[in-house]
mmCIF file of C-alpha atoms in Angstrom:
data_model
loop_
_atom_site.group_PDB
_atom_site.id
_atom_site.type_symbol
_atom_site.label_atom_id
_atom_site.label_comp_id
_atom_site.label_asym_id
_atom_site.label_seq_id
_atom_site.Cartn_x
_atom_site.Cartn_y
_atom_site.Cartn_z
ATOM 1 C CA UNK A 1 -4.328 9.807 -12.119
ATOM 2 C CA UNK A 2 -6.497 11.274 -10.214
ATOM 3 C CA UNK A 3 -5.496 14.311 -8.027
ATOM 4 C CA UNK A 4 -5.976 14.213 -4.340
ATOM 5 C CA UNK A 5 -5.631 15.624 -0.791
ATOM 6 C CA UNK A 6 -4.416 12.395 1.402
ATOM 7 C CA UNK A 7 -6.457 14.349 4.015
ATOM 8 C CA UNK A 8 -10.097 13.482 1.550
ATOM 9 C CA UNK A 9 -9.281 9.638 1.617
ATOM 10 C CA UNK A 10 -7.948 9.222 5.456
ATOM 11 C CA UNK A 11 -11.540 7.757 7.109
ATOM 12 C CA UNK A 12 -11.274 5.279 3.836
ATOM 13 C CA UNK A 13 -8.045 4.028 4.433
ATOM 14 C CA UNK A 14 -8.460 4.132 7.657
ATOM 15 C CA UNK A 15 -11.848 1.785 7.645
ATOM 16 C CA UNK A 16 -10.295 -0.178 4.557
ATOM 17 C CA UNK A 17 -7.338 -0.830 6.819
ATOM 18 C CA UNK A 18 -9.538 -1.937 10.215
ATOM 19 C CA UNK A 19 -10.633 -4.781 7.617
ATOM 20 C CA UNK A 20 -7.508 -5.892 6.712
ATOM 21 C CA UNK A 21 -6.757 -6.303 10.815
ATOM 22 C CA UNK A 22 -10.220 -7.398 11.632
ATOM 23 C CA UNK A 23 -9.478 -10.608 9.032
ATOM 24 C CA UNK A 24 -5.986 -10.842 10.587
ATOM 25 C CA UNK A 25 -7.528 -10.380 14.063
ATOM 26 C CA UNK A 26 -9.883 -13.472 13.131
ATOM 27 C CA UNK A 27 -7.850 -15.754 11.233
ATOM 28 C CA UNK A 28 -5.200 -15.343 12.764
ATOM 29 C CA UNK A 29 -1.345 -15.170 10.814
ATOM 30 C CA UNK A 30 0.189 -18.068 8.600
ATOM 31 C CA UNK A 31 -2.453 -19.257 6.497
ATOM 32 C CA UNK A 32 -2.424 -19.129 2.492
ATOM 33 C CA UNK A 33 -3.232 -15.697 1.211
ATOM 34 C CA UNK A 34 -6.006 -16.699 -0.810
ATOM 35 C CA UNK A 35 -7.705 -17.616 2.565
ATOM 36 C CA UNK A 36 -7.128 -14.105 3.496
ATOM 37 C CA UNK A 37 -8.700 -12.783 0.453
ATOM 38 C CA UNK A 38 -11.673 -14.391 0.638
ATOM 39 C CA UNK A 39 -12.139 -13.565 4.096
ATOM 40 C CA UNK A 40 -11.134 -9.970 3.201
ATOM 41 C CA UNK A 41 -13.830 -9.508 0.448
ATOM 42 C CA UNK A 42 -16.675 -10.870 3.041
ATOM 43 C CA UNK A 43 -15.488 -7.885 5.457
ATOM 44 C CA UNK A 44 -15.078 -5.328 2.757
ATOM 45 C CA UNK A 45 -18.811 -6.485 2.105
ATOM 46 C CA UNK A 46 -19.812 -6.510 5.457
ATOM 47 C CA UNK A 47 -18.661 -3.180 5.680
ATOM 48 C CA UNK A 48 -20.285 -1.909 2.425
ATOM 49 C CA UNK A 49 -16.836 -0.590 1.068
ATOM 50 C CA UNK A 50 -17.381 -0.485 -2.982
ATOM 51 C CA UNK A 51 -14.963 -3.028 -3.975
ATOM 52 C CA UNK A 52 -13.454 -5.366 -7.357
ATOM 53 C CA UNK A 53 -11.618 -8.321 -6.900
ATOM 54 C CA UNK A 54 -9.283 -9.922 -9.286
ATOM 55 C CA UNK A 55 -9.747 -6.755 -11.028
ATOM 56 C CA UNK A 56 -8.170 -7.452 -14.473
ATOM 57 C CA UNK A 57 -6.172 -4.855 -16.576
ATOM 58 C CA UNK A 58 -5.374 -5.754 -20.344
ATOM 59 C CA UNK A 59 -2.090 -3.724 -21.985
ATOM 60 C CA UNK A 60 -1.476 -2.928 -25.037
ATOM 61 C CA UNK A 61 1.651 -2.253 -26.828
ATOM 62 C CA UNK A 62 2.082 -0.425 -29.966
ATOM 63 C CA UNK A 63 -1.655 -0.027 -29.978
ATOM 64 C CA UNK A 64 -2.123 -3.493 -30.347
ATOM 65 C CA UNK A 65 -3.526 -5.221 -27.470
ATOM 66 C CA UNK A 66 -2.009 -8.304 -25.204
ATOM 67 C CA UNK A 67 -3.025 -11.421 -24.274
ATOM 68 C CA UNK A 68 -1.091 -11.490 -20.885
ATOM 69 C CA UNK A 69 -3.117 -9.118 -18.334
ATOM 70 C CA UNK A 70 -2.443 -8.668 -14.492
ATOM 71 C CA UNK A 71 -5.173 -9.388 -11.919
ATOM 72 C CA UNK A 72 -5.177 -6.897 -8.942
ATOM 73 C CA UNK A 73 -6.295 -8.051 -5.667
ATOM 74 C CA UNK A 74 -8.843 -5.864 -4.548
ATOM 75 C CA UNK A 75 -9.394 -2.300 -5.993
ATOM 76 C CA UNK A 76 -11.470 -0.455 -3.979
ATOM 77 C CA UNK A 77 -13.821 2.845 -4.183
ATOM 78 C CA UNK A 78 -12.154 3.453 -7.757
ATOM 79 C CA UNK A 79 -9.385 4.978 -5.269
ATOM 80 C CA UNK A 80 -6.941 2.255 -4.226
ATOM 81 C CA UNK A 81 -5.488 -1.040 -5.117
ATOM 82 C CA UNK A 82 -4.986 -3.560 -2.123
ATOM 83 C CA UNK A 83 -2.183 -6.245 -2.871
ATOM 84 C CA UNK A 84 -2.301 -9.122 0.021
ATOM 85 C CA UNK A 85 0.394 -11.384 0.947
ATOM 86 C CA UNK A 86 1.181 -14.176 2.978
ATOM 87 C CA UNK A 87 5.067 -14.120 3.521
ATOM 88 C CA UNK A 88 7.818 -14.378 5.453
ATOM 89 C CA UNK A 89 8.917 -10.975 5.013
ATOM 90 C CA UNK A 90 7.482 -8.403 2.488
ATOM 91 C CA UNK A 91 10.156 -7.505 -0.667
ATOM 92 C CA UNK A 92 11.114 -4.751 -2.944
ATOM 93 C CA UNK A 93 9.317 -7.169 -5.907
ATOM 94 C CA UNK A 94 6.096 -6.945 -3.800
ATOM 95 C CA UNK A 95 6.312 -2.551 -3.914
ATOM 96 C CA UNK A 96 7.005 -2.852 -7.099
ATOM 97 C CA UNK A 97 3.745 -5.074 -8.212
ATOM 98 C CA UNK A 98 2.075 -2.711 -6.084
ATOM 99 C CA UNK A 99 3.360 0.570 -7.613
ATOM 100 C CA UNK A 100 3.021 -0.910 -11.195
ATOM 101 C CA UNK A 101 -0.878 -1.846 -10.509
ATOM 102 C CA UNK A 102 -1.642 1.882 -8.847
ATOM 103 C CA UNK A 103 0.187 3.538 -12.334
ATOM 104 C CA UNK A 104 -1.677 1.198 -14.310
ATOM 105 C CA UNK A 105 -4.818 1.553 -12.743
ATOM 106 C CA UNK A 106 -4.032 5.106 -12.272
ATOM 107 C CA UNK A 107 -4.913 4.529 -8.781
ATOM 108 C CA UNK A 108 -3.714 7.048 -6.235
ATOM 109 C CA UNK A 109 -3.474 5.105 -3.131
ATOM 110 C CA UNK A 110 -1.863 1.286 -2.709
ATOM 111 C CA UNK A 111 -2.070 -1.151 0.063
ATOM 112 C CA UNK A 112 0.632 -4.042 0.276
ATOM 113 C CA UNK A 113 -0.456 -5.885 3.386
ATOM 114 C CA UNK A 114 1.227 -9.757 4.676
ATOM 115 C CA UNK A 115 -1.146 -11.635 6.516
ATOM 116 C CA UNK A 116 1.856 -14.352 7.578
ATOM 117 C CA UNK A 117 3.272 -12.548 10.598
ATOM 118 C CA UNK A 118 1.962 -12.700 14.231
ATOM 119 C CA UNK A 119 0.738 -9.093 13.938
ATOM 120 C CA UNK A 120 -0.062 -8.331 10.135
ATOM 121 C CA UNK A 121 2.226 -5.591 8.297
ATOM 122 C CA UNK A 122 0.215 -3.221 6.390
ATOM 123 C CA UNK A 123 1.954 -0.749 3.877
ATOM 124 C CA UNK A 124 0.287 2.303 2.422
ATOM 125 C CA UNK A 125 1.284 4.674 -0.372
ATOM 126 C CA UNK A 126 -0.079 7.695 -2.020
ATOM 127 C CA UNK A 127 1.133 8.901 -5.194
ATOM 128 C CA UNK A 128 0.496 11.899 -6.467
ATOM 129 C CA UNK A 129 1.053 12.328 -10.198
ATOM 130 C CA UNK A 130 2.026 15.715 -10.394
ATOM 131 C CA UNK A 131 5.078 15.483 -8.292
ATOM 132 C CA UNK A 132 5.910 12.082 -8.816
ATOM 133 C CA UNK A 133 6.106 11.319 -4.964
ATOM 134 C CA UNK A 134 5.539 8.375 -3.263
ATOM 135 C CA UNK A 135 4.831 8.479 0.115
ATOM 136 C CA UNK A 136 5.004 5.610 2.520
ATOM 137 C CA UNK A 137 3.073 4.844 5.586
ATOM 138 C CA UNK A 138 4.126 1.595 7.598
ATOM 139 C CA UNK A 139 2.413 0.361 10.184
ATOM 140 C CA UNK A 140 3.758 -2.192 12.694
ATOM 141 C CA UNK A 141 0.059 -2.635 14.436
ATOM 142 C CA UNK A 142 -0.963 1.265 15.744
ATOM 143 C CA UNK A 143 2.541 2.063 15.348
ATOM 144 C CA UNK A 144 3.676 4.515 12.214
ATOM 145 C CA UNK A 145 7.223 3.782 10.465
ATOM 146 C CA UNK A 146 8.559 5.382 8.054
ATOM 147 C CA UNK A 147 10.031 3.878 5.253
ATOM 148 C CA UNK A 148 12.925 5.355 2.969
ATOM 149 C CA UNK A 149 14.478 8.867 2.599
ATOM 150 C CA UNK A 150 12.374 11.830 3.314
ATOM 151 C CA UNK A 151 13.366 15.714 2.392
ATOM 152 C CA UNK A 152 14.165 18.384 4.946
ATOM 153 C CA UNK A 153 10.802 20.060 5.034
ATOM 154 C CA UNK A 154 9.186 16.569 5.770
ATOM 155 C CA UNK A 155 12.125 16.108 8.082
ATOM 156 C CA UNK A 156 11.473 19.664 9.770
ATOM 157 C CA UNK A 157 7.312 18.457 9.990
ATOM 158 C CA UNK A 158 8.385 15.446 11.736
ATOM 159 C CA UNK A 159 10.629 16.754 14.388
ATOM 160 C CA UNK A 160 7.484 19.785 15.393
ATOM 161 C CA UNK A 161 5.273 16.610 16.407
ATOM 162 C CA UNK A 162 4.968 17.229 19.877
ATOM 163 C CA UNK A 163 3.452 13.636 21.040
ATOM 164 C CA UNK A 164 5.327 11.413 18.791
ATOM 165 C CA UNK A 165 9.381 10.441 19.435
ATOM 166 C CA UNK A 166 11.181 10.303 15.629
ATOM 167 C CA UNK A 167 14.200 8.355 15.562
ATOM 168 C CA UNK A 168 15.559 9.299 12.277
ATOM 169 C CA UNK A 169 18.149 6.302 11.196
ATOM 170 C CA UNK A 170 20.101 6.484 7.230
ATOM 171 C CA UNK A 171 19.946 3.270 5.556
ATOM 172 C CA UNK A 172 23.128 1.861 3.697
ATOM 173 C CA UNK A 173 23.180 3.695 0.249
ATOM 174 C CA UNK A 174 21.081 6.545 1.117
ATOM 175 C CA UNK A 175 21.966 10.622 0.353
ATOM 176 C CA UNK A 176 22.220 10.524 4.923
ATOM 177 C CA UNK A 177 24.010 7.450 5.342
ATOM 178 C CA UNK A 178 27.634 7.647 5.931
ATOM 179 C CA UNK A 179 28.846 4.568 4.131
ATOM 180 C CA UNK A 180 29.440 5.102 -0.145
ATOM 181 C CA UNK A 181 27.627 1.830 -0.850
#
């Protein structure tokens, strides 16, 4: 895996991610996603961003190679694996493809975005393999959500923003919430 600073890859995700909208932007929400992709590797083109698509891994277990092999959407600048989707609503299966490809690929940044709604949902994630963390970044159009539990010195970072309101809200389950499922 390679080790990183999020701060080193921010103007990349940040122009990989004005693609994504300037397709959506374009083509508007709904369609299939392979339209999407298509569309998505002429901007990524356009916009000379070093890119593979349908990248394919092989596995092999026990040393022995298999047949079945995964095809990633787009992976990107040897940095970051872009997963596109055209749903109703974006699902813990669809992280987990994601997550899988990045640790296979040993890739340490992952886009999950869904073309389908009016304005498209793009997820990113940065993992760093020393730590093991995941980080989320959600983005309903400009604006950041964030996804899932965060620790207290995260928490702590958070509330010092001066121009940006937190609303900090436990999900059922969670180590905050105050339900015990």
């Amino acid at each position: 895996m390679i080790k990183f600073d999020i701060d080193i890859f921010r103007d990349f995700v940040y122009q990989l991610v004005g693609a994504i909208y300037n397709v959506h932007n374009e083509l508007g929400p709904g369609l299939n996603e392979y339209i999407y992709q298509e569309a998505l590797a002429i901007e990524l083109e356009e916009q000379n961003i070093v890119f593979e698509r349908e990248k394919q891994i092989s596995l092999t277990y026990r040393n022995r190679p298999l047949e079945a092999t995964y095809r990633l959407d787009f992976y990107c600048a040897c940095s970051t694996v872009v997963e596109c989707k055209s749903v109703e609503q974006l699902t813990h299966n669809h992280r987990a493809q994601l997550f899988n490809y990045m640790r296979l690929v040993k890739a340490p940044i992952g886009i999950l975005v869904n073309f389908a709604p009016k304005s498209a949902v793009v997820e990113r994630y940065f993992y760093n393999d020393e730590t093991k963390l995941q980080e989320s970044r959600v983005f309903y159009g400009d604006v950041p959500i964030f996804t899932g539990d965060i620790d207290s010195v995260r928490e702590r970072a958070l509330k010092n923003l001066e121009q940006h309101d937190v609303l900090k809200v436990a999900h059922h389950g969670s180590k905050h919430s105050s339900s015990l499922k």
